[in-house]
Coordinates of C-alpha atoms in Angstrom, one line a residue:
X227 CA 18.5 17.8 34.3
X228 CA 17.3 13.9 33.3
X229 CA 14.8 12.2 36.5
X230 CA 16.6 7.8 36.3
X231 CA 14.0 5.9 38.0
X232 CA 10.8 7.3 35.8
X233 CA 9.9 3.4 35.2
X234 CA 10.8 2.2 38.4
X235 CA 8.4 -0.2 39.9
X236 CA 8.6 1.6 42.8
X237 CA 7.8 5.5 41.5
X238 CA 5.0 4.0 38.8
X239 CA 2.9 1.3 40.3
X240 CA 2.8 -1.4 37.8
X241 CA 3.2 -1.2 34.0
X242 CA -0.1 -2.5 33.2
X243 CA -2.7 -2.3 36.3
X244 CA -5.0 -4.5 34.8
X245 CA -5.3 -7.4 32.5
X246 CA -8.7 -8.3 31.0
X247 CA -9.8 -11.1 29.3
X248 CA -13.3 -11.3 27.3
X249 CA -15.3 -14.1 25.6
X250 CA -18.3 -15.2 23.8
X251 CA -21.0 -16.8 24.8
X252 CA -24.3 -17.9 22.2
X253 CA -25.9 -18.0 24.7
X254 CA -25.0 -15.7 27.6
X255 CA -23.2 -13.3 25.4
X256 CA -20.2 -11.1 25.4
X257 CA -19.2 -11.7 29.1
X258 CA -15.5 -10.6 30.0
X259 CA -14.2 -14.2 32.3
X260 CA -10.8 -12.9 34.0
X261 CA -10.2 -10.1 35.8
X262 CA -6.5 -9.6 37.0
X263 CA -5.7 -8.6 39.7
X264 CA -8.3 -7.6 40.8
X265 CA -12.0 -6.6 39.3
X266 CA -11.6 -2.7 37.9
X267 CA -14.6 -1.6 39.3
X268 CA -15.4 -0.2 35.5
X269 CA -19.8 -1.9 34.8
X270 CA -18.3 -5.8 33.4
X271 CA -20.8 -5.9 30.4
X272 CA -19.6 -2.6 28.4
X273 CA -15.3 -3.5 29.2
X274 CA -16.8 -6.8 27.2
X275 CA -18.7 -4.9 24.2
X276 CA -15.2 -2.7 24.2
X277 CA -13.4 -6.1 24.2
X278 CA -15.4 -7.9 21.5
X279 CA -16.7 -5.5 19.0
X280 CA -19.0 -5.9 16.4
X281 CA -19.3 -8.5 14.1
X282 CA -15.8 -9.8 15.7
X283 CA -16.3 -12.8 14.8
X284 CA -16.0 -12.8 10.9
X285 CA -12.4 -11.8 11.3
X286 CA -10.2 -13.5 12.0
X287 CA -8.7 -11.3 14.0
X288 CA -9.2 -7.1 14.6
X289 CA -8.3 -4.7 17.6
X290 CA -10.3 -1.6 19.6
X291 CA -8.5 0.8 22.6
X292 CA -10.8 2.1 24.8
X293 CA -9.4 4.0 28.1
X294 CA -10.5 4.4 31.6
X295 CA -11.1 6.1 34.3
X296 CA -11.7 8.8 33.0
X297 CA -13.5 11.1 35.3
X298 CA -14.3 10.3 39.0
X299 CA -17.6 8.0 38.3
X300 CA -19.8 10.7 40.4
X301 CA -18.5 12.7 37.4
X302 CA -20.4 10.9 35.0
X303 CA -24.3 9.9 34.6
X304 CA -25.4 7.2 32.7
X305 CA -26.7 7.1 29.3
X306 CA -30.6 7.3 30.1
X307 CA -33.5 8.5 26.8
X308 CA -34.6 12.5 28.4
X309 CA -36.7 12.5 31.2
X310 CA -40.4 13.7 30.8
X311 CA -40.5 14.6 34.8
X312 CA -36.8 14.9 35.3
X313 CA -36.1 13.6 39.2
X314 CA -34.2 16.1 42.1
X315 CA -31.2 13.0 42.0
X316 CA -31.0 13.8 38.1
X317 CA -29.3 16.5 36.6
X318 CA -29.8 17.2 32.7
X319 CA -27.9 19.0 29.9
X320 CA -29.6 20.7 27.7
X321 CA -29.3 23.0 25.4
X322 CA -30.7 26.8 24.8
X323 CA -29.9 29.5 22.4
X324 CA -29.2 32.2 25.2
X325 CA -31.7 36.0 24.6
X326 CA -31.5 39.1 26.8
X327 CA -33.0 42.5 27.2
X328 CA -32.0 45.3 24.2
X329 CA -31.2 48.8 26.2
X330 CA -32.2 50.1 22.7
X331 CA -35.3 49.4 22.5
X332 CA -37.0 46.7 25.1
X333 CA -36.7 43.5 22.9
X334 CA -36.0 40.3 23.0
X335 CA -32.2 40.6 21.0
X336 CA -29.9 36.9 20.4
X337 CA -26.7 37.3 22.7
X338 CA -24.8 35.2 20.5
X339 CA -24.3 32.7 17.7
X340 CA -23.6 29.4 20.0
X341 CA -26.0 27.7 21.9
X342 CA -25.9 28.0 25.6
X343 CA -25.6 24.4 28.6
X344 CA -29.0 24.3 30.4
X345 CA -27.3 21.6 33.4
X346 CA -30.5 21.4 35.1
X347 CA -28.7 20.1 38.7
X348 CA -30.9 19.1 41.8
X349 CA -31.0 22.5 43.1
X350 CA -30.2 25.4 41.1
X351 CA -30.3 25.5 37.5
X352 CA -26.6 27.4 35.4
X353 CA -26.5 28.7 32.6
X354 CA -23.8 28.7 31.2
X355 CA -21.0 29.0 28.5
X356 CA -20.2 25.1 26.9
X357 CA -16.7 25.1 28.4
X358 CA -19.4 25.3 31.7
X359 CA -17.9 29.0 32.4
X360 CA -21.2 30.3 34.6
X361 CA -23.4 33.4 33.3
X362 CA -26.8 32.5 35.4
X363 CA -27.6 30.7 38.3
X364 CA -31.3 30.6 39.3
X365 CA -31.6 28.7 42.9
X366 CA -34.6 26.8 43.9
X367 CA -34.5 29.7 47.9
X368 CA -34.2 32.6 44.8
X369 CA -37.2 35.1 43.5
X370 CA -38.0 33.5 39.9
X371 CA -40.4 33.2 37.8
X372 CA -41.0 31.9 34.3
X373 CA -43.8 31.5 32.1
X374 CA -43.8 30.1 28.1
X375 CA -43.6 33.0 25.5
X376 CA -44.2 31.6 22.4
X377 CA -43.4 27.8 21.6
X378 CA -39.8 27.0 22.5
X379 CA -39.1 30.7 24.1
X380 CA -39.4 30.6 27.7
X381 CA -37.9 33.5 29.6
X382 CA -37.2 33.7 32.7
X383 CA -37.7 36.3 35.7
X384 CA -35.8 37.1 38.4
X385 CA -35.0 40.8 40.4
X386 CA -31.6 41.3 38.7
X387 CA -32.2 39.4 35.8
X388 CA -34.2 38.3 32.7
X389 CA -33.3 35.6 30.4
X390 CA -35.3 34.5 27.7
X391 CA -34.3 30.9 26.3
X392 CA -34.7 29.4 22.8
X393 CA -35.2 25.3 22.9
X394 CA -34.9 23.1 20.0
X395 CA -37.9 21.1 20.4
X396 CA -41.4 21.0 21.8
X397 CA -39.4 18.2 24.7
X398 CA -36.8 20.0 25.4
X399 CA -39.3 22.7 26.2
X400 CA -41.6 21.1 28.3
X401 CA -39.0 18.5 30.2
X402 CA -37.1 23.1 31.0
X403 CA -41.1 24.4 32.6
X404 CA -42.2 21.2 34.6
X405 CA -38.1 20.8 36.6
X406 CA -38.6 24.8 37.2
X407 CA -41.9 24.2 38.8
X408 CA -40.1 21.1 40.9
X409 CA -37.3 23.1 41.7
X410 CA -39.5 25.8 43.5
X411 CA -40.5 22.8 46.2
X412 CA -37.5 21.4 46.7
X413 CA -37.6 20.3 49.9
X414 CA -34.5 20.0 53.2
X415 CA -34.0 16.6 53.1
X416 CA -32.4 17.1 49.5
X417 CA -30.9 19.4 49.7
X418 CA -28.8 18.1 53.1
X419 CA -28.5 15.2 50.0
X420 CA -26.9 17.2 47.8
X421 CA -24.4 18.4 49.6
X422 CA -23.6 15.7 51.3
X423 CA -22.8 13.8 47.3
X424 CA -21.2 16.6 46.5
X425 CA -18.9 16.6 49.9
X426 CA -18.1 12.9 49.2
X427 CA -17.1 14.1 45.7
X428 CA -14.1 16.6 46.6
X429 CA -12.9 13.6 49.3
X430 CA -13.6 11.0 46.0
X431 CA -9.8 10.3 44.7
X432 CA -9.5 9.7 40.7
X433 CA -7.5 6.4 39.2
X434 CA -5.2 7.1 37.1
X435 CA -6.7 7.4 33.5
X436 CA -5.4 4.0 31.3
X437 CA -5.4 3.5 28.0
X438 CA -6.0 0.1 27.4
X439 CA -4.9 -2.1 24.0
X440 CA -7.8 -5.0 23.4
X441 CA -6.6 -8.2 20.5
X442 CA -9.4 -9.8 19.3
X443 CA -8.9 -13.3 17.4
X444 CA -11.8 -15.3 15.7
X445 CA -10.8 -19.2 16.2
X446 CA -12.6 -22.0 13.8
X447 CA -12.6 -25.4 14.3
X448 CA -15.3 -27.7 13.6
X449 CA -14.9 -29.0 17.4
X450 CA -16.4 -26.2 19.0
X451 CA -19.7 -25.1 19.7
X452 CA -20.8 -23.1 16.6
X453 CA -17.1 -24.0 14.9
X454 CA -16.2 -21.2 16.3
X455 CA -14.9 -18.8 19.5
X456 CA -14.4 -15.9 19.8
X457 CA -12.1 -14.4 22.8
X458 CA -10.3 -11.0 23.5
X459 CA -6.9 -9.5 25.5
X460 CA -6.7 -6.0 26.7
X461 CA -3.6 -4.6 28.7
X462 CA -4.5 -1.9 31.1
X463 CA -1.6 0.2 31.6
X464 CA -0.8 4.7 32.5
X465 CA 1.7 4.2 30.1
X466 CA 0.4 6.1 27.1
X467 CA 3.0 4.0 24.9
X468 CA 2.0 0.6 25.7
X469 CA -0.5 0.7 22.3
X470 CA 2.5 -0.2 20.2
X471 CA 5.2 -1.7 22.6
X472 CA 3.2 -5.1 24.2
X473 CA 1.8 -5.8 21.4
X474 CA 3.6 -8.8 20.8
X475 CA 3.0 -9.6 24.7
X476 CA -0.8 -9.6 24.3
X477 CA -0.5 -12.0 20.4
X478 CA 1.5 -14.4 21.9
X479 CA -0.6 -14.8 25.1
X480 CA -4.2 -14.9 23.8
X481 CA -2.5 -17.4 21.4
X482 CA -1.3 -20.2 24.5
X483 CA -4.3 -18.8 26.3
X484 CA -7.1 -20.7 23.2
X485 CA -5.0 -23.4 23.2
X486 CA -4.5 -24.2 27.4
X487 CA -8.1 -22.0 28.8
X488 CA -5.5 -22.1 31.9
X489 CA -5.9 -17.6 33.8
X490 CA -2.3 -18.8 34.8
X491 CA -1.4 -17.9 31.4
X492 CA -3.1 -13.8 32.2
X493 CA -1.1 -13.7 35.0
X494 CA 1.7 -14.7 33.8
X495 CA 1.7 -12.0 31.2
X496 CA 0.0 -9.6 34.1
X497 CA 3.7 -10.9 36.1
X498 CA 5.9 -10.6 32.8
X499 CA 5.5 -6.7 31.9
X500 CA 5.8 -6.0 36.5
X501 CA 8.8 -7.6 35.8
X502 CA 10.2 -5.5 33.1
X503 CA 13.6 -4.6 34.2
X504 CA 13.6 -0.5 33.8
X505 CA 15.9 1.1 37.0
X506 CA 18.0 2.8 34.0
X507 CA 15.3 3.3 32.4
X508 CA 15.8 7.7 31.8
X509 CA 13.2 10.3 32.2
X510 CA 13.2 13.1 29.6
X511 CA 12.3 16.7 31.0
X512 CA 9.5 18.0 28.0
X513 CA 12.0 19.8 26.7
X514 CA 14.2 17.6 26.1
X515 CA 11.6 15.5 24.1
X516 CA 11.1 18.3 22.2
X517 CA 14.9 19.0 21.5
X518 CA 14.4 15.6 20.5
X519 CA 11.8 14.9 17.9
X520 CA 13.2 18.3 16.5
X521 CA 15.3 16.7 13.6
X522 CA 18.2 15.7 15.9
X523 CA 19.2 11.5 16.7
X524 CA 19.8 11.0 19.3
X525 CA 20.9 7.0 20.2
X526 CA 19.4 7.3 23.7
X527 CA 15.9 8.2 22.5
X528 CA 14.6 5.4 22.9
X529 CA 15.4 2.1 26.6
X530 CA 15.5 -1.3 25.5
X531 CA 14.9 -3.9 28.2
X532 CA 12.8 -7.3 27.8
X533 CA 10.2 -9.5 28.8
X534 CA 10.0 -13.0 30.0
X535 CA 6.7 -15.0 28.9
X536 CA 7.4 -18.5 29.7
X537 CA 10.8 -18.5 29.3
X538 CA 11.3 -16.4 27.2
X539 CA 13.1 -13.4 26.0
X540 CA 11.0 -11.2 24.4
X541 CA 12.9 -7.9 23.8
X542 CA 10.8 -4.8 24.2
X543 CA 11.9 -1.0 23.1
X544 CA 10.2 2.4 25.0
X545 CA 10.4 5.1 23.4
X546 CA 10.9 8.3 25.5
X547 CA 9.9 11.4 23.6
X548 CA 6.4 10.6 23.6
X549 CA 4.2 13.7 25.2
X550 CA 1.9 14.3 27.6
X551 CA -1.2 14.8 25.2
X552 CA 0.1 11.6 22.5
X553 CA -1.4 8.2 22.3
X554 CA 0.6 5.7 20.5
X555 CA 1.7 6.0 16.8
X556 CA -0.5 6.7 15.1
X557 CA -1.0 7.8 11.4
X558 CA -2.2 11.1 9.8
X559 CA -2.2 9.3 5.9
X560 CA -5.7 7.3 5.7
X561 CA -7.3 10.1 7.8
X562 CA -6.6 12.0 4.6
X563 CA -6.1 9.5 2.2
X564 CA -10.4 8.7 2.8
X565 CA -11.1 12.7 3.9
X566 CA -9.7 14.7 1.7
X567 CA -10.5 18.6 2.7
X568 CA -12.8 17.0 4.6
X569 CA -10.3 16.4 7.7
X570 CA -10.7 20.6 7.8
X571 CA -13.9 20.6 9.0
X572 CA -13.3 17.7 11.8
X573 CA -10.2 19.5 12.4
X574 CA -11.8 22.6 12.9
X575 CA -14.4 20.9 14.9
X576 CA -12.2 19.6 17.7
X577 CA -10.9 23.2 18.1
X578 CA -15.0 24.0 19.3
X579 CA -15.5 21.0 20.7
X580 CA -18.7 19.3 18.7
X581 CA -19.6 16.1 19.2
X582 CA -17.5 13.9 16.4
X583 CA -18.6 11.0 15.2
X584 CA -16.2 8.5 13.5
X585 CA -18.4 5.6 12.1
X586 CA -17.1 2.3 10.0
X587 CA -20.1 0.1 8.9
X588 CA -18.3 -3.4 8.7
X589 CA -15.1 -2.1 8.6
X590 CA -12.9 -3.6 11.4
X591 CA -12.8 -2.1 14.8
X592 CA -9.0 -1.3 14.8
X593 CA -9.3 1.3 11.1
X594 CA -11.9 3.4 13.1
X595 CA -10.0 3.9 16.3
X596 CA -7.0 4.8 13.8
X597 CA -9.3 7.6 12.0
X598 CA -10.5 8.6 16.3
X599 CA -6.1 8.6 17.5
X600 CA -5.3 9.9 13.4
X601 CA -8.2 12.9 13.9
X602 CA -7.2 13.6 17.6
X603 CA -3.4 14.3 16.7
X604 CA -3.8 16.6 14.5
X605 CA -4.9 18.6 17.9
X606 CA -3.5 16.9 20.6
X607 CA -1.0 18.3 21.2
X608 CA -1.8 21.4 22.6
X609 CA -5.4 20.5 23.7
X610 CA -4.0 17.7 26.2
X611 CA -8.0 18.0 27.8
X612 CA -9.3 16.2 24.3
X613 CA -8.7 13.1 24.9
X614 CA -11.3 12.7 27.7
X615 CA -14.0 12.9 26.1
X616 CA -12.4 10.7 22.9
X617 CA -14.0 7.3 22.7
X618 CA -11.9 5.3 20.0
X619 CA -14.4 2.3 19.5
X620 CA -18.2 2.7 21.0
X621 CA -21.4 0.2 20.3
X622 CA -25.3 0.9 22.6
X623 CA -24.2 -1.0 25.9
X624 CA -21.3 2.2 26.1
X625 CA -23.6 5.7 25.1
X626 CA -22.5 7.1 28.6
X627 CA -20.4 9.3 26.8
X628 CA -23.3 10.6 24.8
X629 CA -24.1 13.2 28.1
X630 CA -20.8 14.9 27.6
X631 CA -21.5 18.5 25.6
X632 CA -19.0 17.8 22.9
X633 CA -16.5 14.1 21.9
X634 CA -14.8 11.9 19.7
X635 CA -15.4 8.8 18.8
X636 CA -15.7 5.7 16.7
X637 CA -18.2 3.2 16.2
X638 CA -19.5 0.1 13.5
X639 CA -22.7 0.3 14.2
X640 CA -24.8 2.4 11.6
X641 CA -27.5 3.0 13.7
X642 CA -24.9 6.0 15.0
X643 CA -26.2 7.3 10.9
X644 CA -29.6 7.3 11.9
X645 CA -29.7 9.0 15.1
X646 CA -28.3 11.9 14.4
X647 CA -29.2 14.6 17.3
X648 CA -26.3 12.1 18.3
X649 CA -23.8 14.4 16.7
X650 CA -23.1 17.7 15.3
X651 CA -19.9 16.3 12.7
X652 CA -20.7 12.4 11.4
X653 CA -17.1 11.4 9.0
X654 CA -18.0 7.9 7.1
X655 CA -15.4 5.2 6.8
X656 CA -16.9 3.9 4.3
X657 CA -18.0 6.8 1.6
X658 CA -15.0 9.2 2.9
X659 CA -18.1 11.7 3.5
X660 CA -18.3 14.2 6.4
X661 CA -21.8 14.9 7.3
X662 CA -23.3 18.3 9.1
X663 CA -26.1 17.9 11.6
X664 CA -29.1 19.8 10.7
X665 CA -28.7 21.8 13.4
X666 CA -24.7 23.1 13.1
X667 CA -25.5 23.4 9.5
X668 CA -28.4 26.3 10.5
X669 CA -26.2 27.5 12.6
X670 CA -23.4 28.2 9.4
X671 CA -26.4 29.7 8.1
X672 CA -26.8 32.1 10.7
X673 CA -23.2 32.8 10.7
X674 CA -21.1 31.4 8.1
X675 CA -16.9 30.8 8.1
X676 CA -15.0 33.2 7.2
X677 CA -11.3 31.4 7.3
X678 CA -11.9 29.4 4.6
X679 CA -8.5 30.2 2.0
X680 CA -6.8 30.0 5.5
X681 CA -8.4 26.5 6.1
X682 CA -6.9 25.9 2.4
X683 CA -3.2 26.6 2.6
X684 CA -3.0 24.5 5.4
X685 CA -4.7 21.7 3.0
X686 CA -1.9 22.6 0.0
X687 CA 1.0 22.6 2.5
X688 CA -0.1 19.2 3.6
X689 CA -1.4 17.8 0.1
X690 CA 2.6 18.6 -1.1
X691 CA 4.2 17.2 1.8
X692 CA 2.0 14.1 1.1
X693 CA 3.4 14.3 -2.6
X694 CA 6.9 14.8 -1.3
X695 CA 7.1 12.3 0.8
X696 CA 7.2 13.6 4.3
X697 CA 7.3 10.9 7.3
X698 CA 3.5 11.1 9.1
X699 CA 4.9 13.2 12.0
X700 CA 6.3 16.0 9.6
X701 CA 2.1 15.6 8.5
X702 CA 0.6 16.0 12.3
X703 CA 2.7 18.1 12.4
X704 CA 1.6 20.8 10.0
X705 CA -1.7 20.9 11.8
X706 CA -0.5 20.8 15.2
X707 CA 1.1 23.8 14.4
X708 CA -1.4 25.4 12.9
X709 CA -4.1 24.8 15.8
X710 CA -1.1 25.9 18.0
X711 CA -1.4 29.3 16.2
X712 CA -5.4 30.0 17.2
X713 CA -4.6 29.0 20.4
X714 CA -2.6 31.5 20.9
X715 CA -4.4 34.0 18.7
X716 CA -7.4 32.7 21.0
X717 CA -4.8 33.7 24.0
X718 CA -3.6 36.6 22.3
X719 CA 0.0 35.9 22.4
X720 CA 0.6 35.1 18.7
X721 CA 3.1 37.1 16.4
X722 CA 2.6 38.5 13.3
X723 CA 4.9 39.4 11.1
X724 CA 3.4 43.8 10.4
X725 CA -0.2 44.7 12.3
X726 CA -1.5 44.7 8.5
X727 CA -1.0 40.9 8.7
X728 CA -2.9 40.8 12.6
X729 CA -5.5 42.5 11.5
X730 CA -6.5 40.7 8.8
X731 CA -6.1 37.0 10.4
X732 CA -7.5 38.2 13.7
X733 CA -10.6 39.6 10.7
X734 CA -10.7 36.3 9.2
X735 CA -10.7 34.0 12.4
X736 CA -12.6 36.3 15.1
X737 CA -15.5 34.3 15.1
X738 CA -14.0 30.9 15.3
X739 CA -11.3 32.1 18.4
X740 CA -14.4 33.4 20.1
X741 CA -16.0 30.0 19.8
X742 CA -12.3 27.8 20.9
X743 CA -11.8 30.6 24.2
X744 CA -15.9 29.6 24.8
X745 CA -14.0 25.8 25.1
X746 CA -13.5 23.8 28.5
X747 CA -9.9 22.2 26.3
X748 CA -9.5 26.1 25.7
X749 CA -9.1 26.3 29.9
X750 CA -7.5 24.2 30.6
X751 CA -4.8 24.6 28.3
X752 CA -4.1 28.0 29.9
X753 CA -4.5 26.6 32.9
X754 CA -1.6 23.5 32.2
X755 CA 1.1 26.7 30.5
X756 CA 0.6 28.4 33.3
X757 CA 1.3 25.4 35.8
X758 CA 4.6 25.1 32.6
X759 CA 5.1 28.2 33.3
X760 CA 5.2 28.4 37.2
X761 CA 7.4 25.3 36.9
X762 CA 9.9 26.2 34.5
X763 CA 13.8 27.1 35.6
X764 CA 13.1 30.4 33.6
X765 CA 11.6 33.0 36.0
X766 CA 11.2 36.6 34.8
X767 CA 11.5 36.4 31.1
X768 CA 8.9 34.4 28.8
X769 CA 10.7 32.8 26.5
X770 CA 8.4 31.8 24.4
X771 CA 6.7 35.4 23.3
X772 CA 10.4 36.6 22.8
X773 CA 11.6 33.7 21.4
X774 CA 7.6 34.1 18.4
X775 CA 9.1 37.7 18.8
X776 CA 12.4 37.0 17.3
X777 CA 10.9 34.0 14.0
X778 CA 7.6 36.3 13.7
X779 CA 7.9 40.2 14.2
X780 CA 10.5 43.1 11.7
X781 CA 11.7 44.7 15.2
X782 CA 13.5 47.7 14.8
X783 CA 16.7 48.1 16.4
X784 CA 16.2 49.5 19.6
X785 CA 13.9 45.9 19.7
X786 CA 16.3 43.7 18.8
X787 CA 18.9 45.0 21.7
X788 CA 16.6 43.8 24.0
X789 CA 14.9 41.2 23.1
X790 CA 19.0 39.6 23.2
X791 CA 19.6 41.2 26.4
X792 CA 16.2 39.7 27.8
X793 CA 17.6 35.9 26.6
X794 CA 21.1 37.1 28.2
X795 CA 19.4 37.6 31.8
X796 CA 17.4 34.6 31.6
X797 CA 19.1 32.5 29.7
X798 CA 22.4 30.8 31.8
X799 CA 22.1 27.8 33.3
X800 CA 22.6 24.7 32.0
X801 CA 18.9 24.4 32.9
X802 CA 17.9 27.4 31.0
X803 CA 19.7 27.2 28.3
X804 CA 17.8 23.4 28.0
X805 CA 14.8 24.9 28.0
X806 CA 15.7 28.3 25.7
X807 CA 16.6 25.8 23.4
X808 CA 13.2 23.6 23.2
X809 CA 11.8 26.2 20.9
X810 CA 14.6 25.7 18.2
X811 CA 14.4 22.2 16.5
X812 CA 16.2 21.9 14.2
X813 CA 13.5 20.8 11.5
X814 CA 12.6 24.3 11.3
X815 CA 16.0 25.7 11.1
X816 CA 17.4 25.3 14.6
X817 CA 19.3 28.4 16.2
X818 CA 19.3 30.3 12.6
X819 CA 17.4 32.9 14.4
X820 CA 19.7 33.2 17.2
X821 CA 22.9 33.5 15.2
X822 CA 21.3 36.4 12.3
X823 CA 22.5 38.2 15.1
X824 CA 26.2 38.0 14.6
X825 CA 25.0 39.8 11.2
X826 CA 23.0 43.0 12.6
X827 CA 24.2 46.5 12.3
X828 CA 24.4 47.2 15.5
X829 CA 27.5 46.4 17.2
X830 CA 25.7 45.7 20.6
X831 CA 23.3 43.1 19.4
X832 CA 26.3 40.9 17.1
X833 CA 28.0 41.4 21.1
X834 CA 24.6 39.4 22.9
X835 CA 24.4 36.9 20.0
X836 CA 27.7 36.0 19.9
X837 CA 27.8 34.9 24.3
X838 CA 24.6 33.0 23.9
X839 CA 25.6 31.5 21.5
X840 CA 28.9 31.0 23.6
X841 CA 26.6 29.7 26.6
X842 CA 24.3 27.3 24.2
X843 CA 27.9 25.1 23.0
X844 CA 28.4 24.6 26.1
X845 CA 25.3 23.1 26.7
X846 CA 24.9 19.2 25.7
X847 CA 22.0 19.4 22.9
X848 CA 23.8 23.3 22.0
X849 CA 26.8 21.9 20.7
X850 CA 24.8 19.2 18.6
X851 CA 22.2 21.9 17.4
X852 CA 24.8 24.7 17.1
X853 CA 27.3 22.6 14.8
X854 CA 24.9 21.8 12.8
X855 CA 24.4 25.5 11.5
X856 CA 26.0 26.0 7.7
X857 CA 29.9 26.8 7.9
X858 CA 28.7 30.8 6.5
X859 CA 26.9 31.2 10.0
X860 CA 30.1 29.9 12.4
X861 CA 32.3 31.3 10.8
X862 CA 30.2 34.3 11.7
X863 CA 30.5 33.2 15.0
X864 CA 33.6 32.5 15.5
X865 CA 34.9 35.7 13.8
X866 CA 32.9 38.0 16.0
X867 CA 34.1 36.5 19.6
X868 CA 36.2 39.4 19.6
X869 CA 33.4 41.3 21.3
X870 CA 32.9 39.7 24.1
X871 CA 36.7 39.0 24.6

């Protein structure tokens, strides 16, 4: 079940795709001096500004994290001030509350509490949910009329629909009305150009998503111009574990470059990392990684190798149990210490795809990045795509993300606080406050949250675990399990102990679940779950669902028998057993939910429980998990083995 060539260069290409060096020039500002072994294709000034954060010259050392190639370049429009008149080659996204005609009294009624997106494309207007699910498309060649019914309220009439759009400002209203007038006059040449561009986007191969770790250092010396030099060195890698693994190499190389100023030093780092011998490094399947993270200790969960840099052998230890949704090893403890119960506001903003900015004015950029990555860790996993809209550090030169409907971003620039139209939630690292935008406050006043008690209970559990000095992984796990529970509730697959509990939970979370279901990340999560199920070694039995029922629901004798029969039919081969065991982490009782079947009053259930555990015992992981059950349970297992001969 283990593939042994994950890290082989022929399979994964380079461990590091690029090594970048940036320097601050007193006359020219931030400059990207070296891109090795080739240009990244990303705007050089943007990269230089990301690598040399605001105030870097005031600190001896700082770190930043950034991501590149998060999407095709054609999918991200450059940041611009909103135009009064929309050019036909520009796509702009506005927000509006959407109304429809009531069937009862023919009056306008609000569709729901959430603002919708108005995507102003060159040849069509798209009204969509925040997850880009289309509600209405008005093409350039369709019959439609538009008019202002009252200030900020635009009505669009088509032969099949009537929609009212309430804009947030006179500027947005003016933009929309002028766009709609121009939409009727789109020329054939523009239509052909749009079709050509769309075809090019389809054919364009997306470059690999890269995780970039950047070290910036300031050296002060009276012999330097202005008494100091500021340089930054960044590694861009496909590996999410690169953040902490390669830190020592960055420190040594940048120190050397300060002395030599020789580009060969940069090339040497690239060669050293990509020559690292990882031919024997295993690639554990997702289910193996989950088992290994569940509280059991395995000596082969870390792969040890070395880099040869300047003839010095530097040990490298690569973690093998990181999940696809994780980035580095962030600590959630500083986030809790700084924002207290405010982290629940941040958590909900992440789940519902709000625009979130962490501001650390006069703080190190590394502290801002750490806060952003810790916030990300609260919901990823389960939500894998949040990282594509995460910008751990940004500044006024890198504002492309403002074109996205949602994002998680960090900055040290105070202007972001003043530009209230740029965020829904502002998290101020200086004073620990979490501020909601006026628009979000108005939305919550119109439709108040009803899940405060649930959030308070989770936060209480978090604080208890913190007081008991539980590990950082345990603290993050509390938040991730809560996120998964809510996502599963939105999917309609969460199990409850009884019907009364189910109805109460759904009632208190209804508005939140509706918002979650309208997000892009929810839709992408469902697609990922289906993709993983299609590739799973167990088919015909939804093991995830069956295990949730086993561990949560009060089952009748008949249901318990049917459940164990389903498990016996689906869990046979060694690969299937490993897949099954991922749902029983040692930290949460291990195999105890299965072993409880040994004490069932129905002899058939006891026999199936023995048979299932006997199969599990033959598996490498299963044998260890079984041995961790208490003596009383193991005695029952042996005593009931006569039931299967």
